[in-house]
Coordinates of C-alpha atoms and ligand atoms in Angstrom, one line a residue:
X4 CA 7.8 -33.6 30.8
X5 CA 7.2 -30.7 28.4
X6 CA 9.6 -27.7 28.3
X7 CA 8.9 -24.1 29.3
X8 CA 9.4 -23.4 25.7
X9 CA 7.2 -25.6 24.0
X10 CA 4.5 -24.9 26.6
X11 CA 4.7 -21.5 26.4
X12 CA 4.7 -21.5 22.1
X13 CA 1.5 -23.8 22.9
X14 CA -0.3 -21.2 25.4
X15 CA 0.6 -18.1 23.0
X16 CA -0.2 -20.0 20.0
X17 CA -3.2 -21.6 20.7
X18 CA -4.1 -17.6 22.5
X19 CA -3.7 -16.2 19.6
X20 CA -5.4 -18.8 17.1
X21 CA -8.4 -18.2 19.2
X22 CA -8.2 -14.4 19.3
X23 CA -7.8 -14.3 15.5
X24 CA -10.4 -16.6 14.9
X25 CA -12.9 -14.5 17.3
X26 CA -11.7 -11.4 15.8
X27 CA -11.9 -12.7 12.0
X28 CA -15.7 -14.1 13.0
X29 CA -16.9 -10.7 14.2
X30 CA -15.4 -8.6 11.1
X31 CA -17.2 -11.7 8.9
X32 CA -20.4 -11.2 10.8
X33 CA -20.2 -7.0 11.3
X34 CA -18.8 -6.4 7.6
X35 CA -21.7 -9.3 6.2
X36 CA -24.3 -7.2 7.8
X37 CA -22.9 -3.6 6.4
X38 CA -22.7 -5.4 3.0
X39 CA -26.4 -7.3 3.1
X40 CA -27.6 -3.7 4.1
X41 CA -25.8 -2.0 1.3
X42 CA -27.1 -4.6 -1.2
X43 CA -30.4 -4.9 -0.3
X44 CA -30.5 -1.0 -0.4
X45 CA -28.9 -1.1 -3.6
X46 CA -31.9 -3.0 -4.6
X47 CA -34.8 -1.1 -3.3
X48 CA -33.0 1.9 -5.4
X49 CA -32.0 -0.3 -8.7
X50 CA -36.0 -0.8 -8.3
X51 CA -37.3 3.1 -7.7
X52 CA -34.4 3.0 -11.0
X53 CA -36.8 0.8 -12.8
X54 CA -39.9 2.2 -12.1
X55 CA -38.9 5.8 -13.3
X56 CA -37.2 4.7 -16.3
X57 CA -40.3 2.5 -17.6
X58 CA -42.2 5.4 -16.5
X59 CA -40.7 7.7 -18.7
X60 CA -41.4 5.3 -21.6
X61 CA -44.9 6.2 -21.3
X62 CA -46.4 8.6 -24.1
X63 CA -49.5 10.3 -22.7
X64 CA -50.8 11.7 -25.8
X65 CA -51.4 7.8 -27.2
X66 CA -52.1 6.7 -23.9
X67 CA -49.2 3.9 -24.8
X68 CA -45.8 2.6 -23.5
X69 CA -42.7 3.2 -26.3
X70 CA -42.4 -0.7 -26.5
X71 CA -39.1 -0.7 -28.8
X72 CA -37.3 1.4 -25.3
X73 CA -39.0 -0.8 -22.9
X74 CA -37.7 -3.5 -24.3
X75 CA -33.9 -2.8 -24.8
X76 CA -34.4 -1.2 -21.2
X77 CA -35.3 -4.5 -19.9
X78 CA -33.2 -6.8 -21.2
X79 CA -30.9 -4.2 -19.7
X80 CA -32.6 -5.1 -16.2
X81 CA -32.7 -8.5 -17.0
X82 CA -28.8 -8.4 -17.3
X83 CA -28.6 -7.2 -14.2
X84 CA -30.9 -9.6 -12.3
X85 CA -34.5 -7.8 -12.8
X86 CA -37.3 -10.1 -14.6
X87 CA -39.7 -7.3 -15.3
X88 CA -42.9 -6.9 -17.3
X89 CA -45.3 -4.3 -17.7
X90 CA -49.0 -4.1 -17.9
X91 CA -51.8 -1.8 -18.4
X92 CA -54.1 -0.2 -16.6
X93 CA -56.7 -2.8 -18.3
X94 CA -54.1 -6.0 -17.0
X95 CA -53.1 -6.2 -21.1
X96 CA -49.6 -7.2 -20.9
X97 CA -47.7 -4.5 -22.6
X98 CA -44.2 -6.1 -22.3
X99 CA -42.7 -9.0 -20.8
X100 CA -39.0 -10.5 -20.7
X101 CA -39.6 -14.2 -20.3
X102 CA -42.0 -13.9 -23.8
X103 CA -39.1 -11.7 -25.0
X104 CA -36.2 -14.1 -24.3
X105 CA -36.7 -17.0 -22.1
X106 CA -33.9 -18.7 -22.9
X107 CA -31.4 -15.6 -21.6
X108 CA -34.1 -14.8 -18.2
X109 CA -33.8 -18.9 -17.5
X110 CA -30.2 -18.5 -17.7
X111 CA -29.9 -15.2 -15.2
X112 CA -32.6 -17.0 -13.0
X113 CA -30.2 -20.0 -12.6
X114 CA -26.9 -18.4 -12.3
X115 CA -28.2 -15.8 -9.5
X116 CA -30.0 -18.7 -7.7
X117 CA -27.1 -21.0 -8.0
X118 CA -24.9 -18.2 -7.0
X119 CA -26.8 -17.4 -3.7
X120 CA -27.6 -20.6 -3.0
X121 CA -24.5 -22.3 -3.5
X122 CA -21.9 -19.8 -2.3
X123 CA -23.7 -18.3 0.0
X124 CA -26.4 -20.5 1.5
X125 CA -29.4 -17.7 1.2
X126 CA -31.9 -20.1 0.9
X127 CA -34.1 -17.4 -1.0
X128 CA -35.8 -17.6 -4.3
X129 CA -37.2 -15.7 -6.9
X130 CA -39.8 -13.5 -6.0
X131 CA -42.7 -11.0 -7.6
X132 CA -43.0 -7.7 -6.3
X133 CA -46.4 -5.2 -8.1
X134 CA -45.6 -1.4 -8.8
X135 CA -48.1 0.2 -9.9
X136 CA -46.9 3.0 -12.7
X137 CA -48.2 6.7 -12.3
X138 CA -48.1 9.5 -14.8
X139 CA -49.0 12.9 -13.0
X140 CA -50.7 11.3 -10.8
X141 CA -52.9 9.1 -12.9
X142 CA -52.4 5.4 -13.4
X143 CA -51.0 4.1 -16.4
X144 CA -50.2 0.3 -15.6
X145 CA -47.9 -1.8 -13.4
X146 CA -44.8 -3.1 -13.1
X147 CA -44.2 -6.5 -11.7
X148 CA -40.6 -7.2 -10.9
X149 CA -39.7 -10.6 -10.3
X150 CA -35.6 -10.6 -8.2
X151 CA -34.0 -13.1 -6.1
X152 CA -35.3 -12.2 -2.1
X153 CA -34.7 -11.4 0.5
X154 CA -31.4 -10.1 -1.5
X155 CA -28.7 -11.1 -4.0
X156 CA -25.2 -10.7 -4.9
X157 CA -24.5 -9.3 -8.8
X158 CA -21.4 -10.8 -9.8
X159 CA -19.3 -7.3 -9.1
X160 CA -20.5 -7.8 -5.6
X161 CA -20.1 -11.3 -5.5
X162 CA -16.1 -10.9 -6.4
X163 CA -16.2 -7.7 -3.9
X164 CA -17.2 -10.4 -1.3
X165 CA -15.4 -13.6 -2.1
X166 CA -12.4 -11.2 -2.0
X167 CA -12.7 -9.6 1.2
X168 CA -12.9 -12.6 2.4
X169 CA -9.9 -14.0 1.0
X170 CA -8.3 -11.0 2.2
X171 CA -9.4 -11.6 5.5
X172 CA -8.2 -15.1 5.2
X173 CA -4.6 -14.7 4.4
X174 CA -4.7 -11.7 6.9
X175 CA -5.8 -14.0 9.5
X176 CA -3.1 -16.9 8.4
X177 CA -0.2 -14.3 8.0
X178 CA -0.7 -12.9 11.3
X179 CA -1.0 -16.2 13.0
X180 CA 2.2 -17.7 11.5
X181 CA 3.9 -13.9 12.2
X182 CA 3.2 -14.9 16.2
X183 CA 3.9 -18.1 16.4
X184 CA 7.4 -16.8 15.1
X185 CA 7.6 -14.2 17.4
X186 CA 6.2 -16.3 20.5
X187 CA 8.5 -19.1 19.8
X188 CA 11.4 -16.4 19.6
X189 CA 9.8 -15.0 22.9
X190 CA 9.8 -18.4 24.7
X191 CA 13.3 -19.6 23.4
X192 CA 14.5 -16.1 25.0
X193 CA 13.1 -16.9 28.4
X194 CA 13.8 -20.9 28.3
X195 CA 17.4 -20.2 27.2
X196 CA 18.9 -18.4 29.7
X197 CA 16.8 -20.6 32.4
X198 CA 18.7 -23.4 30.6
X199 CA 21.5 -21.7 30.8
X200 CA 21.5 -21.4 34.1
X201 CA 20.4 -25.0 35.1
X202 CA 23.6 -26.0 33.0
X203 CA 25.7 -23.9 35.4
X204 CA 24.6 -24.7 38.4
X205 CA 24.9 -28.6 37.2
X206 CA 28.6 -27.7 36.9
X207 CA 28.6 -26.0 39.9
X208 CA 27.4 -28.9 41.6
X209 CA 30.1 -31.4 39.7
X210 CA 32.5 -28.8 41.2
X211 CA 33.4 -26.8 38.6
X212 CA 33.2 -23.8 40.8
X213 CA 34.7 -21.3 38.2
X214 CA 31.8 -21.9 35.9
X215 CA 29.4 -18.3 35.0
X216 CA 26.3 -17.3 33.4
X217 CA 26.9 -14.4 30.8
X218 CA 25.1 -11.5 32.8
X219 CA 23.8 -9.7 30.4
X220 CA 19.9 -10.2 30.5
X221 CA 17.8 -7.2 30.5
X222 CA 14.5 -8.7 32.1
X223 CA 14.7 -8.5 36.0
X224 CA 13.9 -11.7 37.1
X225 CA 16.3 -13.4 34.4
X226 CA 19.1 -10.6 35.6
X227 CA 18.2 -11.7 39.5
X228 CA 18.6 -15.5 38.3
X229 CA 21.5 -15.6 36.8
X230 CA 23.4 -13.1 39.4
X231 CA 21.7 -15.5 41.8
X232 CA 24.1 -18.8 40.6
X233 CA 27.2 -16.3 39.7
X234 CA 26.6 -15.3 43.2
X235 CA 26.2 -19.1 44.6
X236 CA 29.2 -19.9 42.4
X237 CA 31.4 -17.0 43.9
X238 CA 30.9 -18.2 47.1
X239 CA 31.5 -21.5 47.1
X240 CA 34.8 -20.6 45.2
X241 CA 35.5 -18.1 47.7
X242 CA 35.1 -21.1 50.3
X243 CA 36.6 -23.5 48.9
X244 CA 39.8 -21.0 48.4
X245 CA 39.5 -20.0 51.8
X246 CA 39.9 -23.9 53.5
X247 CA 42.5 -24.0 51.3
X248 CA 44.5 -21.1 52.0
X249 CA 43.8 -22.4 55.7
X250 CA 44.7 -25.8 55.3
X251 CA 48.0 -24.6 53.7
X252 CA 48.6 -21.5 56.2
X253 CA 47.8 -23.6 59.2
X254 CA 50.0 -26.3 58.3
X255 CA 52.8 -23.7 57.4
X256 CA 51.9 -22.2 61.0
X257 CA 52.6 -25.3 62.8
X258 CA 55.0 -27.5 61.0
X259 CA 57.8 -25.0 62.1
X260 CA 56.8 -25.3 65.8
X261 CA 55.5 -28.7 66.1
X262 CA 59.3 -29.6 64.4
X263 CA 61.0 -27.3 66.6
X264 CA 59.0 -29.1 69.7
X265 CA 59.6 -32.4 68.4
X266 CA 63.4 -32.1 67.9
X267 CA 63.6 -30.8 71.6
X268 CA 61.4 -33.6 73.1
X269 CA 63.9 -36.4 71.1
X270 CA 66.9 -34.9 72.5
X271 CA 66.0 -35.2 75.8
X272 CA 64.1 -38.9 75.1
X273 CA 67.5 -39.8 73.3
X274 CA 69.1 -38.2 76.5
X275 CA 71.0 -36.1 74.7
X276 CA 69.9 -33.2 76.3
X277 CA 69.2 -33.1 79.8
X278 CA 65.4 -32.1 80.5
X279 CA 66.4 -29.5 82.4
X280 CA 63.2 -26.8 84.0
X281 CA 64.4 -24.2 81.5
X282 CA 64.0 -26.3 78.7
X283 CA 61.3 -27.7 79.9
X284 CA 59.7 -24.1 80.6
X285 CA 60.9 -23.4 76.3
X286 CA 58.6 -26.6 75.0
X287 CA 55.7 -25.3 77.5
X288 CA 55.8 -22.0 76.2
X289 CA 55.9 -23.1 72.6
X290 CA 52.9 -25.5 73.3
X291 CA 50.9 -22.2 74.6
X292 CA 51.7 -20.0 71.8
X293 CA 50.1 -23.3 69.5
X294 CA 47.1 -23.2 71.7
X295 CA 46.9 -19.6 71.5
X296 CA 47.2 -19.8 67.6
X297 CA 44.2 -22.6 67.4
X298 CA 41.8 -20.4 69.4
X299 CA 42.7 -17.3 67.5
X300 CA 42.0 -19.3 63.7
X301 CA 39.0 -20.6 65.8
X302 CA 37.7 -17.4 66.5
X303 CA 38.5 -16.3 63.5
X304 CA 36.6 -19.3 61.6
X305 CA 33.7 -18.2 63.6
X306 CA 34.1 -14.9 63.1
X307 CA 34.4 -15.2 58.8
X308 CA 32.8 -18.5 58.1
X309 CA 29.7 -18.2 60.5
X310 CA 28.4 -14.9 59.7
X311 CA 29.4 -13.4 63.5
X312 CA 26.1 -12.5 65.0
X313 CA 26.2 -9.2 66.5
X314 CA 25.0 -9.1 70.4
X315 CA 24.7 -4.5 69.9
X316 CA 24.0 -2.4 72.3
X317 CA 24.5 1.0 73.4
X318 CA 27.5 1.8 75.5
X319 CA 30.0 4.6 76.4
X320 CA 32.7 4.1 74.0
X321 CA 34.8 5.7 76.6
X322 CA 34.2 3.7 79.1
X323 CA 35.3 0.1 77.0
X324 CA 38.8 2.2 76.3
X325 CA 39.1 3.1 80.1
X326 CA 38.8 -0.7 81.6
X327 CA 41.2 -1.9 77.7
X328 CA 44.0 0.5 79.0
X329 CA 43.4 -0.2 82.2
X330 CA 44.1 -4.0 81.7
X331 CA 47.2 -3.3 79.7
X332 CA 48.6 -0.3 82.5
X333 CA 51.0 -3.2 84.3
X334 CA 52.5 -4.2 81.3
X335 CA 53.0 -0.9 80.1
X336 CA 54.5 -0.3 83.2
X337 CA 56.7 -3.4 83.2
X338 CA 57.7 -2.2 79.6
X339 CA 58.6 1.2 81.1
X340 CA 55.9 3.0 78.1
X341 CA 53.6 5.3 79.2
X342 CA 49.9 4.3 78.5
X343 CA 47.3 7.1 78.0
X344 CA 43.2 7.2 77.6
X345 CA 42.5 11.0 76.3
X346 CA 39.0 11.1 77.4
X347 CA 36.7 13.5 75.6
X348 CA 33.7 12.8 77.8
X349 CA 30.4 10.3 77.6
X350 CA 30.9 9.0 73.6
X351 CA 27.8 6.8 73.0
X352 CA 27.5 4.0 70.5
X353 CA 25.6 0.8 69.2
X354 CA 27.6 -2.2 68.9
X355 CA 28.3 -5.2 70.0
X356 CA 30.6 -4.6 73.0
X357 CA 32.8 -8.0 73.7
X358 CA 34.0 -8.2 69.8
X359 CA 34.5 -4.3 70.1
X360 CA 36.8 -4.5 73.6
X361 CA 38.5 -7.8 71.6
X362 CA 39.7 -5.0 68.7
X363 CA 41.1 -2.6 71.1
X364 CA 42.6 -5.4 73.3
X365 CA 44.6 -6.4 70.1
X366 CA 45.1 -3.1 69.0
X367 CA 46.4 -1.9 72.5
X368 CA 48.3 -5.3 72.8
X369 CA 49.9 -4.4 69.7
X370 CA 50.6 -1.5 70.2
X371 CA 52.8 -2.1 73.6
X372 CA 54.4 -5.8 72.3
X373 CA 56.0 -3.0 69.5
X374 CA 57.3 -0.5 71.6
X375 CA 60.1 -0.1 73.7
X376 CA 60.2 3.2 75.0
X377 CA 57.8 6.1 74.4
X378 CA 54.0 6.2 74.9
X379 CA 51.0 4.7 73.4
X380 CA 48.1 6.7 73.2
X381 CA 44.6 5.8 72.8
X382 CA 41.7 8.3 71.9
X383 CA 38.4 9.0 71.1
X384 CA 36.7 11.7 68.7
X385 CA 33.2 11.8 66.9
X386 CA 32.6 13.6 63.8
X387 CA 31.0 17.1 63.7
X388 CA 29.1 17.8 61.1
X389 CA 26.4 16.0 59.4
X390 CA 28.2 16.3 56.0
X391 CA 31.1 13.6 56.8
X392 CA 28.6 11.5 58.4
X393 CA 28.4 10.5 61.5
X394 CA 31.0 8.7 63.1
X395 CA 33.6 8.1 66.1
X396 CA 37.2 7.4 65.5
X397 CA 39.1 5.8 67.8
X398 CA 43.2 6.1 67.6
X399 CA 45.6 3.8 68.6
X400 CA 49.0 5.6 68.7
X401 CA 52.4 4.4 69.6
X402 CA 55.9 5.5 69.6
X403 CA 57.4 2.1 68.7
X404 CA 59.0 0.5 65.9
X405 CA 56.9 1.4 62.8
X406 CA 56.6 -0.5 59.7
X407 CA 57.8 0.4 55.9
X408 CA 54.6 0.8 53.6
X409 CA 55.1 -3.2 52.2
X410 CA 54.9 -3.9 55.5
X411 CA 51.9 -1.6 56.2
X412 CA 50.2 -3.4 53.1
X413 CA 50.5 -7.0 54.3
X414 CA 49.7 -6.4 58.2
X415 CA 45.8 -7.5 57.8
X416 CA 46.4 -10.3 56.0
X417 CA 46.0 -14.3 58.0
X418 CA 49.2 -15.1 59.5
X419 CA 51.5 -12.0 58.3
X420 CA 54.4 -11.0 60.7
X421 CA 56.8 -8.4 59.5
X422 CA 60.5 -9.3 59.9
X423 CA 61.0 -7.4 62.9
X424 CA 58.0 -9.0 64.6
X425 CA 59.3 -12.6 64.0
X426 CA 63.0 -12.0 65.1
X427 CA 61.4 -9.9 68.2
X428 CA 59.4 -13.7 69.1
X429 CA 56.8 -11.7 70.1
X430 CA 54.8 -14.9 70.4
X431 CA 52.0 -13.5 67.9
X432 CA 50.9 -15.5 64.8
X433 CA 50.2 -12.8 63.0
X434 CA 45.9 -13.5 63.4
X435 CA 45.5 -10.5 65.5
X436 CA 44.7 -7.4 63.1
X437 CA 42.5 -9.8 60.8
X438 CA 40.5 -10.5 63.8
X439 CA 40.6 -6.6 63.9
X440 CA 39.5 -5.8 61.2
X441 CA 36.9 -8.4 60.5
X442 CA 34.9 -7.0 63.4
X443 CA 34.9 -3.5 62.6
X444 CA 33.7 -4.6 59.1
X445 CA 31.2 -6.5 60.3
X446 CA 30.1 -3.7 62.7
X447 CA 30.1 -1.7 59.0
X448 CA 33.3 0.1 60.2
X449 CA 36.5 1.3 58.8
X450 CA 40.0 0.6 60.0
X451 CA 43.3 2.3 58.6
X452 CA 46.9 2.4 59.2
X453 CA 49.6 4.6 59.2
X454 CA 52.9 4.1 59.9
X455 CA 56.9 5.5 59.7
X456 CA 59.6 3.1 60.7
X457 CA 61.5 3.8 63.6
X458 CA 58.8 6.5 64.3
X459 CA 55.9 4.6 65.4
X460 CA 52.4 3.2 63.7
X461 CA 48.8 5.0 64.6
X462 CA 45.6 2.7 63.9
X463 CA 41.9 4.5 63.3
X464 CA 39.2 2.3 63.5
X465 CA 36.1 4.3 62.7
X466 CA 32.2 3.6 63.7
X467 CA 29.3 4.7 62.8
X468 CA 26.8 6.3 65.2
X469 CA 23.7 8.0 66.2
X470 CA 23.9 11.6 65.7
X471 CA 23.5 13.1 69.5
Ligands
ADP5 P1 50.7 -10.5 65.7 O1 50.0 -11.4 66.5 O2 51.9 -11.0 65.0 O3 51.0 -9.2 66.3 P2 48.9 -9.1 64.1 O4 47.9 -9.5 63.1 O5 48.3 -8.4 65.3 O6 49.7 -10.3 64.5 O7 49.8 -8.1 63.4 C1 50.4 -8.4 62.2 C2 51.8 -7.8 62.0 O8 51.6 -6.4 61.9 C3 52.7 -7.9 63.2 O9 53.4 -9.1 63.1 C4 53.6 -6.7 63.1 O10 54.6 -7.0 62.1 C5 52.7 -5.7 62.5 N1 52.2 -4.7 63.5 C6 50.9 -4.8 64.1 N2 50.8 -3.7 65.0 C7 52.0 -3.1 64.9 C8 52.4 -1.9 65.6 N3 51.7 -1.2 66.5 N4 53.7 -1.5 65.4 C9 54.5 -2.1 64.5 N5 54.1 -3.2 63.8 C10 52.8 -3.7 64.0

């Protein structure tokens, strides 16, 4: 299989081969034609040359061409590529270079042809062209120009050429080799990372949870990537600590118990104690409370593990506080607190309104398993202006035995139970305010905590809601 890298140096490689060899043909072919045009009418005007300077050589008053200036003027031409010779008006030849020096015309003749035939694959030749030679308007002669056609290269030109070209060449080489450099840097700097990222999700899947892609990649979708598998990592590592944690806290949870239980069961097998209803009634109660704490961690599994779907709707906030205190009224009673709903009036919100009646049951339940004597007050307020936001708060006050702030910082974590609360045997595994506050996070709410001991605790669990 090939790699992203080596496919992606071939694409941009073999792209850019083909755009330099596109763009090199049509500089060859546009500068060829600018330079055949500028040649050629370099020749037409080397030939006007020609004409006027033989011209000039005429001398009216012997009716006769200075034959000693025609000559050193063309060999002159001849140098440069023009055979001439000159004749006069009665067809006499006057001049003539081959007669003058064949042996240096045969030798231009040759080296032009085998210049533009060789080099350049003009399959031309030499040709004759007639001018006939005017003094003030009168003929005197003609000039007959033989030059290779349709055009020709001198040897300046020639070099100008072959040079351009070689220019155009290494222009074309350099710039190829420059991008295959750069696209093999560009590949390797998006195949890289992608490895990278392969690599540590392979570990991840060997279960080396803690393993990380350096996040420090400023194209998006490499950025998404590798926050993508640090994200997957994360969570399986927050996971795998969580069944851990659980798997320790549980067993902590119910070794104490389930020992407590099982040393009360062999005394009265071994007859050592009598199974009397009271004991009995102890083990039964103990075996409740171990229920109780499996449902609770199996809500609460539910609740953090499952993502908790959310059944919302809109309800009087009110309304779910009236029937909570009113289920907890005969306890309250029993307990001798006094239990109070300050009602403000109709409070709507959206939420989902079993999981919300569940926090204030455990708040309220709370709230009256920790105080003796007093009150416990429960109220409702929404926000008034737009600029806090808008919310409801709902209090949770009580007059009961309060908490220190070490306390206060431990009471939402999994199976905390202050001192107090243990030597009290309230019965409570210490589950309840994590249920809490799971749902009201869930719900995108806020819950906080304040609390003096000896004085009392107050609990604010915050909602968000429709402005009215
Ligand atoms: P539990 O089932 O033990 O009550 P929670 O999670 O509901 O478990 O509470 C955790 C701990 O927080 C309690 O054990 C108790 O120490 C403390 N706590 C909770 N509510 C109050 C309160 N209203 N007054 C005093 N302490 C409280």
């Amino acid at each position: 299989m090939i790699s992203l890298r080596n496919r992606l140096v071939l694409i941009y490689a073999l792209f850019i081969c083909l755009s330099v060899l596109l763009v090199g043909l049509i500089i060859n072919q546009f500068a060829g034609k600018l330079f055949t045009d500028f040649v050629t009418e370099n020749i037409n005007s080397e030939s006007r040359e020609i004409i006027n300077s033989i011209t000039d050589q005429y001398d009216p008053g012997t009716k006769s061409f200075d034959v000693i200036s025609v000559e050193a003027m063309g060999m002159y031409f001849v140098h440069r590529g023009y055979i001439i010779s000159i004749e006069d008006t009665l067809g006499e030849i006057v001049w003539d270079a081959r007669s003058c020096d064949m042996q240096q015309c045969a030798m231009v003749i040759n080296e032009i042809a085998d210049r533009m035939e060789r080099e350049y694959s003009i399959g031309g030749g030499f040709q004759l062209i007639q001018y006939p030679l005017v003094y003030n308007d009168s003929p005197i002669g003609r000039l007959n120009i033989e030059t290779y056609g349709p055009f020709f290269y001198s040897e300046n030109e020639a070099a100008f050429l072959s040079g351009l070209n070689r220019f155009l060449l290494v222009a074309g080489i350099t710039f190829v080799l420059l991008s295959v450099l750069v696209s093999i840097l560009l590949a390797a700097g998006i195949s890289k990372p992608i490895l990278k990222a392969a690599e540590a999700a392979r570990h991840i899947a060997g279960g080396e949870l803690s393993a990380r892609i350096p996040d420090s990649y400023t194209i998006r979708e490499l950025h998404e990537l590798s926050r993508s598998v640090n994200d997957l990592a994360s969570a399986l590592e927050n996971g795998e600590r969580w069944q851990k944690r659980l798997t320790s806290d549980i067993a902590h949870e119910l070794r104490t118990p389930l020992t407590c239980l099982q040393g009360n069961i062999e005394a009265m097998i071994d007859g050592v104690w009598e199974p009397t209803a009271e004991r009995l009634s102890s083990c039964y109660e103990e075996i409740r409370r171990l229920n109780k704490l499996v449902e609770d961690l199996n809500f609460l599994s539910i609740l953090e593990r499952d993502n908790l779907i959310l059944h919302k709707t809109e309800f009087d906030l009110n309304k779910l506080l009236s029937s909570v205190v009113e289920l907890f009224k005969p306890e309250a009673l029993e307990k001798g607190i006094e239990i109070t709903l300050v009602n403000s009036g109709k409070l709507m919100i959206s939420g989902d309104y079993d999981r919300l009646t569940q926090v204030f049951i455990n708040l309220v339940s709370n709230a009256i398993k920790y105080t003796d004597h007093g009150s416990v007050t429960v109220e409702a307020a929404a926000s008034l202006n737009a600029s806090e936001g808008y919310y409801c708060e709902v209090s949770v006050a009580d007059t009961g035995i309060g908490m220190d702030g070490e306390e206060l910082s431990h009471i939402f974590e999994r199976f905390y139970r202050s001192d107090t609360s243990r030597n009290r045997n309230t019965g409570g595994a210490g589950i309840g305010l994590s249920i809490v506050q799971t749902i009201v996070k869930v719900h995108g709410g806020q819950i906080l905590a304040e609390s003096e001991k000896g004085r009392g605790s107050i609990f604010r669990v915050r909602l968000a809601r429709e402005p009215d």
